[in-house]
mmCIF file of C-alpha atoms in Angstrom:
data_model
loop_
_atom_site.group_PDB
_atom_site.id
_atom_site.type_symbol
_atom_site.label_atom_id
_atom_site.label_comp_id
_atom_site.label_asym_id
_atom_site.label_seq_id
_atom_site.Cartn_x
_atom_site.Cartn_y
_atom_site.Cartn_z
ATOM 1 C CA UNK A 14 10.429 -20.191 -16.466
ATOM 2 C CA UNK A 15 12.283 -18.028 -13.537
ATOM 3 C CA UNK A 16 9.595 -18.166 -10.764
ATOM 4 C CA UNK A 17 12.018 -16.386 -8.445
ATOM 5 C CA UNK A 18 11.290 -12.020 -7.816
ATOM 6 C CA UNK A 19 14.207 -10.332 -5.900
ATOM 7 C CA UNK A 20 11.805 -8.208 -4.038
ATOM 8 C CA UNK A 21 13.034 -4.425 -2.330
ATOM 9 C CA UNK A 22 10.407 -3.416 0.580
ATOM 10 C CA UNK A 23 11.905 0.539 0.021
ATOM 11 C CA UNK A 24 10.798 2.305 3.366
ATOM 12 C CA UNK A 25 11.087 5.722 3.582
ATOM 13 C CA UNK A 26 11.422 8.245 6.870
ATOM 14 C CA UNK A 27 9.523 10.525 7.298
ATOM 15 C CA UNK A 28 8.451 13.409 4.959
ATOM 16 C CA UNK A 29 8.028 16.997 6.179
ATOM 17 C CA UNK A 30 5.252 19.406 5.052
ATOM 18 C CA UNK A 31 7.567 22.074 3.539
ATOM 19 C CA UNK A 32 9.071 18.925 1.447
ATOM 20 C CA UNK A 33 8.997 19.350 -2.122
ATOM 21 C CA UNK A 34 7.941 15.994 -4.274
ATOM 22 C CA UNK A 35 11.414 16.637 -5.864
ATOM 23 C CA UNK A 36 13.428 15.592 -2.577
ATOM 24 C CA UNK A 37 10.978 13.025 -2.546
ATOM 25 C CA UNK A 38 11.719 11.635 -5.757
ATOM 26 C CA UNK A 39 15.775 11.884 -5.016
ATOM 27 C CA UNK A 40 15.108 10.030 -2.221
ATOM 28 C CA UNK A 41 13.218 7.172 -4.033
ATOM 29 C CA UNK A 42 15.785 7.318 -6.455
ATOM 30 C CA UNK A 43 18.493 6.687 -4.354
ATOM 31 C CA UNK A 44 16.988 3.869 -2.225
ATOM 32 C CA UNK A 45 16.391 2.510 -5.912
ATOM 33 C CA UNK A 46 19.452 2.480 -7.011
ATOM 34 C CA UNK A 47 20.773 0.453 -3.604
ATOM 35 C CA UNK A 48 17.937 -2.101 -4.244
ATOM 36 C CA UNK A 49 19.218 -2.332 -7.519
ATOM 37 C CA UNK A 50 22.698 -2.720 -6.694
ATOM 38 C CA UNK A 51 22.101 -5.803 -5.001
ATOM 39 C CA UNK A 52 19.978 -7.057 -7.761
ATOM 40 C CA UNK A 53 16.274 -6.589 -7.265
ATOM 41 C CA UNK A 54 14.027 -7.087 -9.705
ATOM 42 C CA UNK A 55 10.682 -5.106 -8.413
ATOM 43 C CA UNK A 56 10.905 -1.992 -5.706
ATOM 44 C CA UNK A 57 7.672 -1.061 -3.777
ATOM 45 C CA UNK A 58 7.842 2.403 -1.975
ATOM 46 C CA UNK A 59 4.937 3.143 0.765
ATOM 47 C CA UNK A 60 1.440 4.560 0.395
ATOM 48 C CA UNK A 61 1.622 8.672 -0.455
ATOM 49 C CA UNK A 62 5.462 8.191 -1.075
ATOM 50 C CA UNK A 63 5.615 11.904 -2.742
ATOM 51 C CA UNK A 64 4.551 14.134 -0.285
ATOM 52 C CA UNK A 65 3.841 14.133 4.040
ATOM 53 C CA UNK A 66 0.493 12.314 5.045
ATOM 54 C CA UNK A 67 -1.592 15.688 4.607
ATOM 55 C CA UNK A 68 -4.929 13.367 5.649
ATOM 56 C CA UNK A 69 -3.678 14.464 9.361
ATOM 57 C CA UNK A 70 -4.251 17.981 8.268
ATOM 58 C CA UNK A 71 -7.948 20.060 8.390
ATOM 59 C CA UNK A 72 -7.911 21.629 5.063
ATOM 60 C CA UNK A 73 -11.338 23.965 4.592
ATOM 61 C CA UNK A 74 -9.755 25.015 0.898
ATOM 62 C CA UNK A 75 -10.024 22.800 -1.158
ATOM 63 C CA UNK A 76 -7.428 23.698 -3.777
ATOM 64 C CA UNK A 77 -4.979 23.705 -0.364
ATOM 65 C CA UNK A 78 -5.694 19.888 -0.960
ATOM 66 C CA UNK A 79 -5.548 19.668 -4.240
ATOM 67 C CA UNK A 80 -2.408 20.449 -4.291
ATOM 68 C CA UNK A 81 -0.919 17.391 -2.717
ATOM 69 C CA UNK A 82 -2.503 15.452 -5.559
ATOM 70 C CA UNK A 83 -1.090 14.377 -8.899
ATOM 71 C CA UNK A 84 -3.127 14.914 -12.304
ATOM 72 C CA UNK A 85 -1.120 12.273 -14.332
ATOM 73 C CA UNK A 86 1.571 9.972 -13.724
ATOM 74 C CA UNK A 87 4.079 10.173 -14.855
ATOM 75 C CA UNK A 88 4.376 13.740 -14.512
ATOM 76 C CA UNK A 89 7.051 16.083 -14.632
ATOM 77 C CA UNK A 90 8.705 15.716 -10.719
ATOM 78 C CA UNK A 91 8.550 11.356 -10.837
ATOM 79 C CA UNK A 92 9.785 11.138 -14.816
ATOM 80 C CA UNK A 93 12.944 10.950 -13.216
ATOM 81 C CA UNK A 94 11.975 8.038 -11.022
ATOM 82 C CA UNK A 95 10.473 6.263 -13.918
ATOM 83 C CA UNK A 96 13.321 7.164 -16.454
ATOM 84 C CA UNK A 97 15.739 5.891 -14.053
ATOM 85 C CA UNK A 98 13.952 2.436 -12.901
ATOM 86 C CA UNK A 99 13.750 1.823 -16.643
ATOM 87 C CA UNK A 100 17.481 2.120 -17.000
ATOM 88 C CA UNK A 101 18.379 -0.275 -14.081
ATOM 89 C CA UNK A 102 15.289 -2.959 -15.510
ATOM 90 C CA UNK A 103 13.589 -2.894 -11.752
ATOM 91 C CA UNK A 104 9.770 -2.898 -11.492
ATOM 92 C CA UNK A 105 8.416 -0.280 -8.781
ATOM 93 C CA UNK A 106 5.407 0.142 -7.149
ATOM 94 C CA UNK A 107 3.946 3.172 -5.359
ATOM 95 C CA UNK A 108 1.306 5.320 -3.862
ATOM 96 C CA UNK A 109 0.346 8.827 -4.090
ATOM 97 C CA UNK A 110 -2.797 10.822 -4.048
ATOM 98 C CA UNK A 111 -4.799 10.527 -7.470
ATOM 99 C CA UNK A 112 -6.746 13.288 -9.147
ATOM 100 C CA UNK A 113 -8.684 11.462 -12.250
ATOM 101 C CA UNK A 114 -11.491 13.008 -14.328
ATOM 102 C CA UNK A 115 -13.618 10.339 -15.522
ATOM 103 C CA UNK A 116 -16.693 10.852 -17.877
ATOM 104 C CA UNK A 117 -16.317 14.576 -16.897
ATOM 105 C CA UNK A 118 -16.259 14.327 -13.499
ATOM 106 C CA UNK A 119 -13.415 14.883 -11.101
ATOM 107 C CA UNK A 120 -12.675 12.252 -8.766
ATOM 108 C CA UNK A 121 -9.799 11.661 -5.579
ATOM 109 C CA UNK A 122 -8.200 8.799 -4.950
ATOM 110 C CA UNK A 123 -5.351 7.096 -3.064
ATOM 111 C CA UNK A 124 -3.539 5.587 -5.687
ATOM 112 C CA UNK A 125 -0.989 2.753 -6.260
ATOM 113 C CA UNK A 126 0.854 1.986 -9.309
ATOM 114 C CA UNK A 127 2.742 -0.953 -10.196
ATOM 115 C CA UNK A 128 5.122 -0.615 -13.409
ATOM 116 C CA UNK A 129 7.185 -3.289 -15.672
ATOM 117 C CA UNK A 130 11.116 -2.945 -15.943
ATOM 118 C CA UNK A 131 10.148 -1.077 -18.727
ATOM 119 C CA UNK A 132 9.183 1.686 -16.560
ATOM 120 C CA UNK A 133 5.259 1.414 -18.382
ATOM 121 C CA UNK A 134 2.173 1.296 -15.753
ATOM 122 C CA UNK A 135 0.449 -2.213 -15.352
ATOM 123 C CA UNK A 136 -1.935 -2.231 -12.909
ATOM 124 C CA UNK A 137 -3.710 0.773 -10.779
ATOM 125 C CA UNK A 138 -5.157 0.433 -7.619
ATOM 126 C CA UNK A 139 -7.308 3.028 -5.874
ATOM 127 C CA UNK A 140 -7.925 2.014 -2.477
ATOM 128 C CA UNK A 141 -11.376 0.299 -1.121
ATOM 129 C CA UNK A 142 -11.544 0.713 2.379
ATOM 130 C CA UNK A 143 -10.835 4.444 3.532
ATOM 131 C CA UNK A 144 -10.615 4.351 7.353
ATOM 132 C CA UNK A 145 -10.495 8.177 9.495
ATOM 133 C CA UNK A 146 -13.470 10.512 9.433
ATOM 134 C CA UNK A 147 -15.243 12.612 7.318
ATOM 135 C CA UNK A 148 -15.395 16.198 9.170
ATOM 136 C CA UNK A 149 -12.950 17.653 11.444
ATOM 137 C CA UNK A 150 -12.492 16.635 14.682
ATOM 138 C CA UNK A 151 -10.843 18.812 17.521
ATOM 139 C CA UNK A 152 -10.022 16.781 20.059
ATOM 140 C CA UNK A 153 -7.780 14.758 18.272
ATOM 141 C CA UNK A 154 -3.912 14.877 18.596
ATOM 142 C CA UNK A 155 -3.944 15.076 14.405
ATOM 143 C CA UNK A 156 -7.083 14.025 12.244
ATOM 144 C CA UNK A 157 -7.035 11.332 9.770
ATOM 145 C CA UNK A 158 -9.461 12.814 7.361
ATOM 146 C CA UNK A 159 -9.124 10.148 4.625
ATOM 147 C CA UNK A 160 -12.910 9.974 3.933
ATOM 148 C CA UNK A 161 -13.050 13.852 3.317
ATOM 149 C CA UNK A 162 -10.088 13.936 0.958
ATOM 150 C CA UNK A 163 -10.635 10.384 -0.902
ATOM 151 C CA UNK A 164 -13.706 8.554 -2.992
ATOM 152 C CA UNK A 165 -13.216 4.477 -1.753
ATOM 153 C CA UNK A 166 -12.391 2.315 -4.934
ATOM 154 C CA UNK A 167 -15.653 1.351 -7.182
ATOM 155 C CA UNK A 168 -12.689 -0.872 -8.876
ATOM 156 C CA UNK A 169 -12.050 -3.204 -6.850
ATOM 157 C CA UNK A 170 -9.388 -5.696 -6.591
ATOM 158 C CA UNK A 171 -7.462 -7.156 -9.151
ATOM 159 C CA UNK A 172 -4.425 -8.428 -9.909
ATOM 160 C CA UNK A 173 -2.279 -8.085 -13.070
ATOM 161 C CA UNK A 174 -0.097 -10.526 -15.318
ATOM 162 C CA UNK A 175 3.790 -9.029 -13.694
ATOM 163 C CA UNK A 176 7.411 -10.381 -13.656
ATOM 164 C CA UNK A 177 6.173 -14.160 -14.832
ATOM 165 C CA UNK A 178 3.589 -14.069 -12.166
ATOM 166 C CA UNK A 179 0.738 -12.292 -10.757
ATOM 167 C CA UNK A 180 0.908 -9.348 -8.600
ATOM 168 C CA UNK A 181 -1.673 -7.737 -6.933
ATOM 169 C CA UNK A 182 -1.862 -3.820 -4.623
ATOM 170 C CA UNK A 183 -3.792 -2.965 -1.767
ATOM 171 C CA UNK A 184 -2.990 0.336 0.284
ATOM 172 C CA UNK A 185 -2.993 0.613 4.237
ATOM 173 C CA UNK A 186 -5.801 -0.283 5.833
ATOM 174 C CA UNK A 187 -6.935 -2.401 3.439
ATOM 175 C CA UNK A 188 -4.498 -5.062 4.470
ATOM 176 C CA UNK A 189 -6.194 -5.343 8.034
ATOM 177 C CA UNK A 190 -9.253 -6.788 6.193
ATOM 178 C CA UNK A 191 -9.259 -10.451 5.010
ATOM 179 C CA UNK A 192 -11.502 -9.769 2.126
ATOM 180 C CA UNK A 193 -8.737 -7.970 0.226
ATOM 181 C CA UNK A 194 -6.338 -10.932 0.076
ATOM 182 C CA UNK A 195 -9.184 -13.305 -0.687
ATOM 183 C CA UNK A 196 -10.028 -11.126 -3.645
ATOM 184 C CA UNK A 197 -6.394 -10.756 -4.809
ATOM 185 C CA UNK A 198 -5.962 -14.744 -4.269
ATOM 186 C CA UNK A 199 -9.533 -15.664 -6.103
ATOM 187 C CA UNK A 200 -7.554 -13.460 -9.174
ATOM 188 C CA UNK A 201 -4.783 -15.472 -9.061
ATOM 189 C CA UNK A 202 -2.742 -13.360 -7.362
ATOM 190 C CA UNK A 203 0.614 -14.723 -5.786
ATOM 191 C CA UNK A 204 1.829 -11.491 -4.351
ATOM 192 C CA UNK A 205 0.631 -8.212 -2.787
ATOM 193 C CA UNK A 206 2.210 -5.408 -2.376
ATOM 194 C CA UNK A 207 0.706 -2.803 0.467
ATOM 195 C CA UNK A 208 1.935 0.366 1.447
ATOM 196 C CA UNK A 209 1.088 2.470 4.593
ATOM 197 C CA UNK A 210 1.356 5.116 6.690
ATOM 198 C CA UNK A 211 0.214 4.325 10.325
ATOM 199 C CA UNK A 212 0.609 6.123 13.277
ATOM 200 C CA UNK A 213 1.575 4.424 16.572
ATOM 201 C CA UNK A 214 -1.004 6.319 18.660
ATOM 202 C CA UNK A 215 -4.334 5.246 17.698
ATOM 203 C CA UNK A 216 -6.985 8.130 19.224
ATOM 204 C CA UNK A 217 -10.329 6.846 19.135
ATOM 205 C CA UNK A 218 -8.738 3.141 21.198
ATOM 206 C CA UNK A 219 -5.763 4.506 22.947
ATOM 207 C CA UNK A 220 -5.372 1.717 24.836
ATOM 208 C CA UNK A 221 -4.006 -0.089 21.881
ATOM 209 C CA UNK A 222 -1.034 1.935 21.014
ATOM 210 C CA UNK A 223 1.296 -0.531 21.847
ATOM 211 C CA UNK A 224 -0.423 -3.051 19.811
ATOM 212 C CA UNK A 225 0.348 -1.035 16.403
ATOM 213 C CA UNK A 226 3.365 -3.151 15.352
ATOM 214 C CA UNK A 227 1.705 -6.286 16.437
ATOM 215 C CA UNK A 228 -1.478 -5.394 14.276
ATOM 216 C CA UNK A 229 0.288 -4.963 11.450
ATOM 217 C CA UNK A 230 2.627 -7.876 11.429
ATOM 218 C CA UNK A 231 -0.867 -10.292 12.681
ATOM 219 C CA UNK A 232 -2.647 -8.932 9.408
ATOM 220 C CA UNK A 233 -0.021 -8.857 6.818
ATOM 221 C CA UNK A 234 1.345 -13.048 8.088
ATOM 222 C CA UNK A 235 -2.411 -13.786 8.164
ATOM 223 C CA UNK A 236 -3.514 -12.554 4.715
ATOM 224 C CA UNK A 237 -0.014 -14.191 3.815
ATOM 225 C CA UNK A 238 -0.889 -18.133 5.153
ATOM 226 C CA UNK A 239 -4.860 -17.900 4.546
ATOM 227 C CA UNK A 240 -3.959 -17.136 0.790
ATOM 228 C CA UNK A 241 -0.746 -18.369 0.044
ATOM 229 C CA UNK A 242 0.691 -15.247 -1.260
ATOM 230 C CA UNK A 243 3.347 -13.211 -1.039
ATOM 231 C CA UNK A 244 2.742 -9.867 1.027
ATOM 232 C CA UNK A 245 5.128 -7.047 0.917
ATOM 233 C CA UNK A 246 4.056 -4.478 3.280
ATOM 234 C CA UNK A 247 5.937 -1.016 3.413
ATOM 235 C CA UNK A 248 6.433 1.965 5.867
ATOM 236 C CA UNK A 249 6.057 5.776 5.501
ATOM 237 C CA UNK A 250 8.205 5.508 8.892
ATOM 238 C CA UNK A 251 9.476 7.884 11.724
ATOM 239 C CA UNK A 252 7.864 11.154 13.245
ATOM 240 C CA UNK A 253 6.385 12.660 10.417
ATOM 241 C CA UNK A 254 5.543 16.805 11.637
ATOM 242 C CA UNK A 255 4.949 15.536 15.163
ATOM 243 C CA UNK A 256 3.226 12.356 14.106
ATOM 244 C CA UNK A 257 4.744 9.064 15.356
ATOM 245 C CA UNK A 258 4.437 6.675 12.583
ATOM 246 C CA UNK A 259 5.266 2.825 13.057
ATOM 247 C CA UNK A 260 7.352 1.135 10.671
ATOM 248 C CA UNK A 261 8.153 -2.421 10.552
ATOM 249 C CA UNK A 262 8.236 -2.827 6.613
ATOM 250 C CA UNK A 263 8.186 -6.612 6.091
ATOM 251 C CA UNK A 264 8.263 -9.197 3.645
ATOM 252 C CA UNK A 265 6.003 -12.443 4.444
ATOM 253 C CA UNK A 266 6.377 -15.825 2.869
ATOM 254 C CA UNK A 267 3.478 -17.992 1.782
ATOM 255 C CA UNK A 268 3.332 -19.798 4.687
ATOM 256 C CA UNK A 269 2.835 -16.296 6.990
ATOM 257 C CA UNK A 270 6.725 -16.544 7.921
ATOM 258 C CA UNK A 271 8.409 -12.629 8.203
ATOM 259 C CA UNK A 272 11.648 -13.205 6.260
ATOM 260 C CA UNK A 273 13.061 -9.516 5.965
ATOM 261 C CA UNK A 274 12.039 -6.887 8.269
ATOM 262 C CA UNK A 275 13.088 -3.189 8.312
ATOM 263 C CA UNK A 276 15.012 -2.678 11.660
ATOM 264 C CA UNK A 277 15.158 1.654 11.481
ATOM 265 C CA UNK A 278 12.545 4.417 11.120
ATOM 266 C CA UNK A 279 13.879 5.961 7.994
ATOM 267 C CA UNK A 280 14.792 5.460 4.279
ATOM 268 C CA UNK A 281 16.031 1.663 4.312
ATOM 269 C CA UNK A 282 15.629 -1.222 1.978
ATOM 270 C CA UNK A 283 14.987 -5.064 3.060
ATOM 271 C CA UNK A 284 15.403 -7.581 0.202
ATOM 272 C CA UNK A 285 13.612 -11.160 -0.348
ATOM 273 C CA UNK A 286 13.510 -13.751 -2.581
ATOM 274 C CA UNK A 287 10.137 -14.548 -3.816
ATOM 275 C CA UNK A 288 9.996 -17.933 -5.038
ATOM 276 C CA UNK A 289 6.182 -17.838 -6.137
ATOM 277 C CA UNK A 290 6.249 -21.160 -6.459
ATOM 278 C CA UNK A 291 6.220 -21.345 -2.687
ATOM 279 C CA UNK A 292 2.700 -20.687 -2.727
ATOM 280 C CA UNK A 293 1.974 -24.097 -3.823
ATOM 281 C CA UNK A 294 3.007 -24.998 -0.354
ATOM 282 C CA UNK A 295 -0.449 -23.698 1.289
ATOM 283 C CA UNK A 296 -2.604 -23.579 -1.767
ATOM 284 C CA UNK A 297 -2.275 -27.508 -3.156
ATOM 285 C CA UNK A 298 -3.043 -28.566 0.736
ATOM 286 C CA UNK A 299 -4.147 -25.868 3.312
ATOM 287 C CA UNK A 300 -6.045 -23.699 1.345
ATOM 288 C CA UNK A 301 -6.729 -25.790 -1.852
ATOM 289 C CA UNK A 302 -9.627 -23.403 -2.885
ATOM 290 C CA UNK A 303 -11.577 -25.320 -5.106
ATOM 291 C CA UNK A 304 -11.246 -28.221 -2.892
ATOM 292 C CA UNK A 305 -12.133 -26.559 0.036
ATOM 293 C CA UNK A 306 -13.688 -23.346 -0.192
ATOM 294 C CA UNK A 307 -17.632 -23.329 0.209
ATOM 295 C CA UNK A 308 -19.162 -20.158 -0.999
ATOM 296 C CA UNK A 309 -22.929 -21.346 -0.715
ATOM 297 C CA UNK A 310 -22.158 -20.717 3.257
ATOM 298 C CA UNK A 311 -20.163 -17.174 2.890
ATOM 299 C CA UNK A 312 -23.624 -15.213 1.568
ATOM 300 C CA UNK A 313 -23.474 -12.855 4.413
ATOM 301 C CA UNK A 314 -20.179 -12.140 3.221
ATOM 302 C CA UNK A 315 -20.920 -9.946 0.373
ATOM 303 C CA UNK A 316 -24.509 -9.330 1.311
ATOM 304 C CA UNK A 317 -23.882 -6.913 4.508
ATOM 305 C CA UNK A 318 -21.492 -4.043 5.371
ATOM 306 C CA UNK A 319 -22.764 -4.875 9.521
ATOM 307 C CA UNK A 320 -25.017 -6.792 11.529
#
């Protein structure tokens, strides 16, 4: 069996507030179609790919909000995205802001998707841990108001059967928190794929600024080696309406190496690849789990949210 996934880290520039979804989705498409030209099998586009990062926005109306939210997906703007990944055979994966009634009850989400060649959903992924603030605050440069627009995940993490392996999704900041890979790695998981949209200046600490890139390169090689998995982390990218965001999209090996990284701020693809079998390099000796692992002594683990 092929182990091997030509992997396409598609980073996108930045996306203005007055763009529609539809240049969005050309734009997908055509950074698509290059991955595709040089043979990859699975795409992943960034977290909110369809629309500007409208969490940096005070919005009292809520149906202003609603509007940057999707009721089903596919819909009408991204068939063409769909329709056209399932005529080239590639796999994507992508985010964008999820309105789901469940049981009769609306709820918001930031959503990722991950598709077969087939263009047909496998797995969705709402995400867990929703960092910003919950009411608007003035004296920031822009607000990240993720915990006012967003419910966190009650799903979980979990990882689904994908291109002869198993792939899991995580979404921006959850990659800065060790517990995601674990979970993705404990359900067999031997890749993750992780969009984001982070902005170099940091508010609340601004004395680490100009340790953004570093940050995200420590967590995504971390999660990488202390799993041994496959990360594929991809930028939203550029000065989004005034809003310096980082990029760095990367693709880490097993063993925490970077072995394609995005060199601009703006639509670009990086290819890998992904020999899953690599990840037998870490987990039959570094981190042989059931050799190794001890969860009598993590209890504190999944007992507390602080001290």
């Amino acid at each position: 069996m092929n182990r091997m996934i030509r992997t396409a880290a598609a980073q996108m520039g930045p996306i203005s507030r007055d763009e529609t979804r539809v240049s969005a989705v050309v734009r997908m498409i055509a950074l698509l179609e290059q991955a595709a030209a040089q043979n990859a099998d699975l795409v992943v586009f960034p977290e909110l790919a369809l629309t500007s990062f409208f969490p940096r926005w005070f919005m009292p109306d809520q149906s202003e909000v609603d509007s940057y939210f999707e009721t089903e997906m596919p819909n009408t703007v991204t068939a063409p995205l769909f329709r056209r990944a399932r005529d080239l055979r590639v796999a994507i994966s992508f985010g964008y802001a999820e309105l789901h009634r469940q049981d009769g009850i609306l709820h918001r989400y930031n959503t990722a998707i991950l598709t077969d060649r087939a263009g047909q959903i496998l797995s969705r992924y709402r995400k867990v841990h929703l960092p910003g603030h919950g009411e608007e605050e003035p004296w920031r440069p822009f607000q990240h108001l993720e915990k006012r627009y967003f419910e966190p995940s009650p799903f979980g993490f979990h990882a689904a059967d994908a291109l002869n392996g198993r792939i899991g999704l995580a979404i921006c900041n959850d990659r800065r928190w060790p517990e995601t890979y674990r979970e993705l790695a404990l359900d067999g998981a031997e890749m993750v794929l992780i969009g984001y949209n982070t902005p170099r200046h940091y508010p609340p600490a601004p004395e680490h600024d100009h340790l953004q890139d570093f940050h995200n390169h420590l967590s995504l090689q971390a999660g990488a080696y202390a799993n041994g998995m496959w990360v594929i982390g991809v930028a939203k990218a550029g000065v989004e309406e005034g809003c310096d965001l980082i990029g760095g999209s990367a693709i880490v090996a097993p063993t925490g190496e970077i072995v394609a990284q995005a060199k601009t701020l703006g639509d670009e693809i990086i290819l890998a690849d992904c020999d899953l079998t690599r990840c037998a390099e870490i987990r039959a000796n570094i981190f042989d789990f059931a050799q190794h692992r001890r969860p009598e002594a993590y209890t504190r683990i999944a007992a507390r949210n602080g001290q």
